[in-house]
Amino acid sequence: MSLLQDLSWRYATKKMNGQVVPEDKVDYILEAARLGPTSSGIQPFRILVIKDAALKAKIQPIAYNQEQITSASHLLVFAAFDEYTKERVDAPFAQQEQERGLPAGFADEYKNNLFKSYSSQTKDQNFQHAARQAYIALGLVLAAAAEQKVDATPMEGFVNADLDQLLELDKLGLKSVLIVPLGYRDAENDWYVNFKKVRTSKDEFIINL
Ligand SMILES: Cc1cc2nc3c(=O)[nH]c(=O)nc-3n(C[C@H](O)[C@H](O)[C@H](O)COP(=O)(O)O)c2cc1C
């Protein structure tokens, strides 16, 4: 199937059927996120994978009792850096220099300017920037899942501070951005499954100048 057919097939699944997504498919979907582009290649977010039923049950009320949280086999939590520290900016450049066989310090000028710019911002501005990088990965995860015929729902409908607290994300220097349950649609019982995909018309959406 083509990417456009996959994107037409997918929808924001409200109820999954409990079937478990095989680990090779989950790995494939996560790899799409890892391979995604990020600003300056810093990859300032992580994805937590939750399979434990008891933990998913604790998250459900934090997400306004949305059903896909517990009927999905895997729950992905996208969590972004709570700030850009010097170590966090330095590390990916050191890795790039090492893996590309470049002299140490090759990227110093760029990296130092970048850190200067981030450190002139508030912690929240840093986090908002990091969170935007996570949304790029979200798009890739949704496309990869659709290609694998795995249902995935992008979700912002949860109380971020409560999820952060439950998962103790502060200990990792992270704050939650999005959650994405992975599973298989319950085609008989999901009220949303047969709704037409409605989008802004091409004429309105694309502005040709
Ligand atoms: C950032 C984001 C947050 C969303 N949050 C939720 C959510 O909490 N619960 C839900 O059921 N759908 C959520 N959605 C799904 C959207 O409502 C849905 O993608 C949109 O209506 C288009 O429908 P489709 O994805 O089925 O094509 C979210 C989508 C995005 C992109």
Short mmCIF file of C-alpha atoms and ligand atoms in Angstrom, two decimals:
data_model
loop_
_atom_site.label_atom_id
_atom_site.label_comp_id
_atom_site.label_asym_id
_atom_site.label_seq_id
_atom_site.Cartn_x
_atom_site.Cartn_y
_atom_site.Cartn_z
CA MET A 1 0.00 0.00 0.00
CA SER A 2 1.13 3.55 -0.57
CA LEU A 3 1.71 6.02 2.24
CA LEU A 4 -1.46 7.90 1.30
CA GLN A 5 -3.50 4.70 1.45
CA ASP A 6 -1.99 3.92 4.87
CA LEU A 7 -2.86 7.41 6.11
CA SER A 8 -6.43 6.99 4.86
CA TRP A 9 -6.68 3.63 6.65
CA ARG A 10 -5.54 4.97 10.02
CA TYR A 11 -7.83 6.84 12.36
CA ALA A 12 -7.76 8.01 15.95
CA THR A 13 -8.91 4.71 17.42
CA LYS A 14 -11.09 5.08 20.50
CA LYS A 15 -11.35 1.41 21.44
CA MET A 16 -8.85 -1.39 20.80
CA ASN A 17 -9.68 -5.11 20.94
CA GLY A 18 -6.97 -6.16 23.39
CA GLN A 19 -4.91 -8.10 20.82
CA VAL A 20 -1.21 -7.72 21.49
CA VAL A 21 0.97 -5.97 18.92
CA PRO A 22 4.01 -8.20 18.19
CA GLU A 23 7.30 -6.80 19.51
CA ASP A 24 8.91 -6.68 16.05
CA LYS A 25 6.17 -4.31 14.91
CA VAL A 26 6.53 -2.18 18.04
CA ASP A 27 10.30 -2.03 17.44
CA TYR A 28 9.70 -0.99 13.82
CA ILE A 29 7.35 1.80 14.91
CA LEU A 30 9.79 3.04 17.58
CA GLU A 31 12.65 2.93 15.08
CA ALA A 32 10.72 5.31 12.82
CA ALA A 33 10.68 7.75 15.75
CA ARG A 34 14.38 7.28 16.49
CA LEU A 35 15.29 7.89 12.84
CA GLY A 36 13.28 11.10 12.69
CA PRO A 37 14.92 14.49 12.25
CA THR A 38 15.29 16.88 15.19
CA SER A 39 16.61 20.40 15.52
CA SER A 40 20.43 20.22 15.46
CA GLY A 41 20.11 16.42 15.82
CA ILE A 42 19.78 16.65 19.59
CA GLN A 43 16.81 14.25 19.89
CA PRO A 44 15.59 16.05 23.02
CA PHE A 45 12.90 13.57 23.99
CA ARG A 46 12.47 9.95 24.95
CA ILE A 47 9.69 7.40 24.43
CA LEU A 48 8.62 5.29 27.40
CA VAL A 49 6.92 2.00 26.52
CA ILE A 50 4.32 0.73 28.95
CA LYS A 51 2.92 -2.80 28.67
CA ASP A 52 2.08 -3.40 32.32
CA ALA A 53 -1.73 -3.61 32.67
CA ALA A 54 -1.74 -2.24 36.23
CA LEU A 55 0.27 0.81 35.21
CA LYS A 56 -1.98 1.45 32.18
CA ALA A 57 -4.97 1.20 34.53
CA LYS A 58 -3.42 3.89 36.73
CA ILE A 59 -2.88 6.13 33.72
CA GLN A 60 -6.45 5.80 32.41
CA PRO A 61 -8.05 8.19 34.95
CA ILE A 62 -5.24 10.68 34.30
CA ALA A 63 -6.36 10.55 30.64
CA TYR A 64 -10.02 11.29 31.34
CA ASN A 65 -10.80 7.55 31.35
CA GLN A 66 -10.23 7.22 27.61
CA GLU A 67 -10.70 3.58 26.74
CA GLN A 68 -7.84 3.09 24.32
CA ILE A 69 -5.33 3.41 27.18
CA THR A 70 -6.21 0.02 28.67
CA SER A 71 -7.48 -1.78 25.56
CA ALA A 72 -4.17 -1.10 23.76
CA SER A 73 -1.34 -3.57 24.30
CA HIS A 74 1.38 -0.89 24.43
CA LEU A 75 1.21 2.68 25.61
CA LEU A 76 3.92 5.01 24.33
CA VAL A 77 4.67 8.12 26.38
CA PHE A 78 6.58 10.81 24.52
CA ALA A 79 8.49 12.90 27.08
CA ALA A 80 10.74 15.84 26.29
CA PHE A 81 13.78 17.32 28.06
CA ASP A 82 12.66 19.71 30.77
CA GLU A 83 15.53 22.02 29.75
CA TYR A 84 18.63 22.09 27.56
CA THR A 85 21.60 21.63 29.89
CA LYS A 86 25.20 21.88 28.66
CA GLU A 87 25.65 18.12 29.00
CA ARG A 88 22.53 17.45 26.95
CA VAL A 89 23.67 19.72 24.15
CA ASP A 90 27.27 18.47 24.26
CA ALA A 91 26.48 14.74 24.19
CA PRO A 92 25.00 14.36 20.69
CA PHE A 93 27.77 16.44 19.12
CA ALA A 94 30.44 14.33 20.86
CA GLN A 95 28.68 11.21 19.55
CA GLN A 96 28.51 12.64 16.02
CA GLU A 97 32.21 13.54 16.09
CA GLN A 98 33.12 10.11 17.35
CA GLU A 99 30.89 8.05 15.03
CA ARG A 100 31.76 10.15 11.98
CA GLY A 101 35.51 10.05 12.71
CA LEU A 102 35.69 13.83 12.99
CA PRO A 103 38.27 15.61 15.13
CA ALA A 104 37.12 16.31 18.70
CA GLY A 105 35.83 19.86 18.86
CA PHE A 106 34.81 19.88 15.15
CA ALA A 107 31.34 21.15 16.08
CA ASP A 108 32.39 23.37 19.00
CA GLU A 109 31.60 26.72 17.47
CA TYR A 110 28.12 25.67 16.31
CA LYS A 111 27.41 23.80 19.54
CA ASN A 112 28.52 26.64 21.80
CA ASN A 113 26.40 29.16 19.91
CA LEU A 114 23.45 26.79 20.12
CA PHE A 115 23.85 26.34 23.87
CA LYS A 116 24.20 30.12 24.31
CA SER A 117 20.92 30.60 22.50
CA TYR A 118 19.11 27.88 24.52
CA SER A 119 20.52 29.12 27.82
CA SER A 120 19.15 32.62 27.14
CA GLN A 121 15.65 31.10 27.14
CA THR A 122 13.47 30.07 30.08
CA LYS A 123 13.26 26.42 31.09
CA ASP A 124 9.74 26.33 29.72
CA GLN A 125 10.85 27.73 26.34
CA ASN A 126 13.48 24.99 26.25
CA PHE A 127 10.82 22.38 27.03
CA GLN A 128 8.40 23.75 24.41
CA HIS A 129 11.13 23.57 21.78
CA ALA A 130 12.03 20.02 22.81
CA ALA A 131 8.35 19.04 22.76
CA ARG A 132 8.03 20.26 19.16
CA GLN A 133 10.70 17.75 18.17
CA ALA A 134 8.60 15.00 19.74
CA TYR A 135 5.67 15.96 17.49
CA ILE A 136 7.82 15.27 14.41
CA ALA A 137 8.39 11.75 15.75
CA LEU A 138 4.67 11.45 16.45
CA GLY A 139 3.94 11.88 12.73
CA LEU A 140 6.46 9.20 11.84
CA VAL A 141 5.10 6.84 14.49
CA LEU A 142 1.56 7.23 13.16
CA ALA A 143 2.71 6.60 9.59
CA ALA A 144 4.87 3.60 10.54
CA ALA A 145 2.06 2.12 12.63
CA ALA A 146 -0.40 2.52 9.75
CA GLU A 147 2.06 0.84 7.39
CA GLN A 148 2.25 -2.09 9.84
CA LYS A 149 -1.57 -2.13 10.11
CA VAL A 150 -1.28 -1.30 13.78
CA ASP A 151 -3.74 1.19 15.22
CA ALA A 152 -2.29 4.18 17.05
CA THR A 153 -4.05 7.17 18.59
CA PRO A 154 -2.23 10.47 19.06
CA MET A 155 -3.33 11.78 22.47
CA GLU A 156 -2.88 15.03 24.32
CA GLY A 157 -6.00 14.42 26.39
CA PHE A 158 -4.38 13.76 29.76
CA VAL A 159 -3.15 15.77 32.73
CA ASN A 160 0.56 16.14 32.04
CA ALA A 161 1.58 17.03 35.61
CA ASP A 162 -0.21 13.95 37.01
CA LEU A 163 1.39 11.62 34.49
CA ASP A 164 4.81 13.16 35.17
CA GLN A 165 4.29 12.52 38.86
CA LEU A 166 3.10 8.93 38.42
CA LEU A 167 6.02 8.02 36.16
CA GLU A 168 8.50 10.13 38.20
CA LEU A 169 9.65 11.76 35.00
CA ASP A 170 11.41 14.54 36.91
CA LYS A 171 14.01 11.98 37.96
CA LEU A 172 14.81 11.56 34.25
CA GLY A 173 14.75 15.30 33.55
CA LEU A 174 11.69 14.78 31.35
CA LYS A 175 8.12 16.07 31.06
CA SER A 176 5.33 14.29 29.21
CA VAL A 177 4.17 15.65 25.86
CA LEU A 178 1.96 13.03 24.24
CA ILE A 179 0.75 9.51 24.68
CA VAL A 180 0.10 6.98 21.91
CA PRO A 181 -1.66 3.67 22.57
CA LEU A 182 -0.80 0.92 20.09
CA GLY A 183 -3.15 -1.96 19.40
CA TYR A 184 -5.85 -3.19 17.06
CA ARG A 185 -9.17 -1.48 16.54
CA ASP A 186 -12.29 -3.04 18.00
CA ALA A 187 -14.18 -2.61 14.72
CA GLU A 188 -17.51 -3.76 16.17
CA ASN A 189 -17.52 -1.54 19.22
CA ASP A 190 -15.54 1.58 18.34
CA TRP A 191 -18.15 4.29 17.69
CA TYR A 192 -15.60 6.22 15.64
CA VAL A 193 -14.46 3.50 13.26
CA ASN A 194 -16.80 4.13 10.33
CA PHE A 195 -16.75 7.91 10.42
CA LYS A 196 -15.68 9.52 7.16
CA LYS A 197 -12.24 11.07 7.26
CA VAL A 198 -12.98 14.78 7.09
CA ARG A 199 -10.29 17.25 6.10
CA THR A 200 -10.05 20.86 4.96
CA SER A 201 -10.33 20.92 1.16
CA LYS A 202 -7.11 21.01 -0.86
CA ASP A 203 -8.12 24.39 -2.27
CA GLU A 204 -8.32 25.87 1.19
CA PHE A 205 -5.46 23.92 2.74
CA ILE A 206 -2.82 24.55 0.08
CA ILE A 207 -2.03 28.17 -0.56
CA ASN A 208 -0.31 28.59 -3.88
CA LEU A 209 1.47 31.92 -4.12
C1 LIG B 1 -1.84 16.26 19.14
C2 LIG B 1 -3.08 15.44 19.09
C3 LIG B 1 -3.79 15.18 20.25
C4 LIG B 1 -4.93 14.37 20.22
N1 LIG B 1 -5.53 13.98 21.39
C5 LIG B 1 -6.52 13.04 21.33
C6 LIG B 1 -7.04 12.46 22.52
O1 LIG B 1 -6.64 12.77 23.63
N2 LIG B 1 -8.00 11.51 22.39
C7 LIG B 1 -8.46 11.08 21.17
O2 LIG B 1 -9.31 10.21 21.12
N3 LIG B 1 -7.99 11.63 20.04
C8 LIG B 1 -7.02 12.58 20.09
N4 LIG B 1 -6.52 13.10 18.93
C9 LIG B 1 -7.07 12.62 17.63
C10 LIG B 1 -7.66 13.73 16.78
O3 LIG B 1 -8.89 14.14 17.30
C11 LIG B 1 -7.78 13.16 15.36
O4 LIG B 1 -6.50 12.84 14.89
C12 LIG B 1 -8.46 14.10 14.39
O5 LIG B 1 -9.79 14.35 14.77
C13 LIG B 1 -8.43 13.54 12.97
O6 LIG B 1 -9.03 12.28 12.92
P1 LIG B 1 -8.25 10.96 12.45
O7 LIG B 1 -6.94 10.92 13.21
O8 LIG B 1 -9.16 9.86 12.86
O9 LIG B 1 -8.01 11.03 10.99
C14 LIG B 1 -5.39 13.91 18.96
C15 LIG B 1 -4.68 14.21 17.80
C16 LIG B 1 -3.54 14.92 17.86
C17 LIG B 1 -2.75 15.14 16.59
#
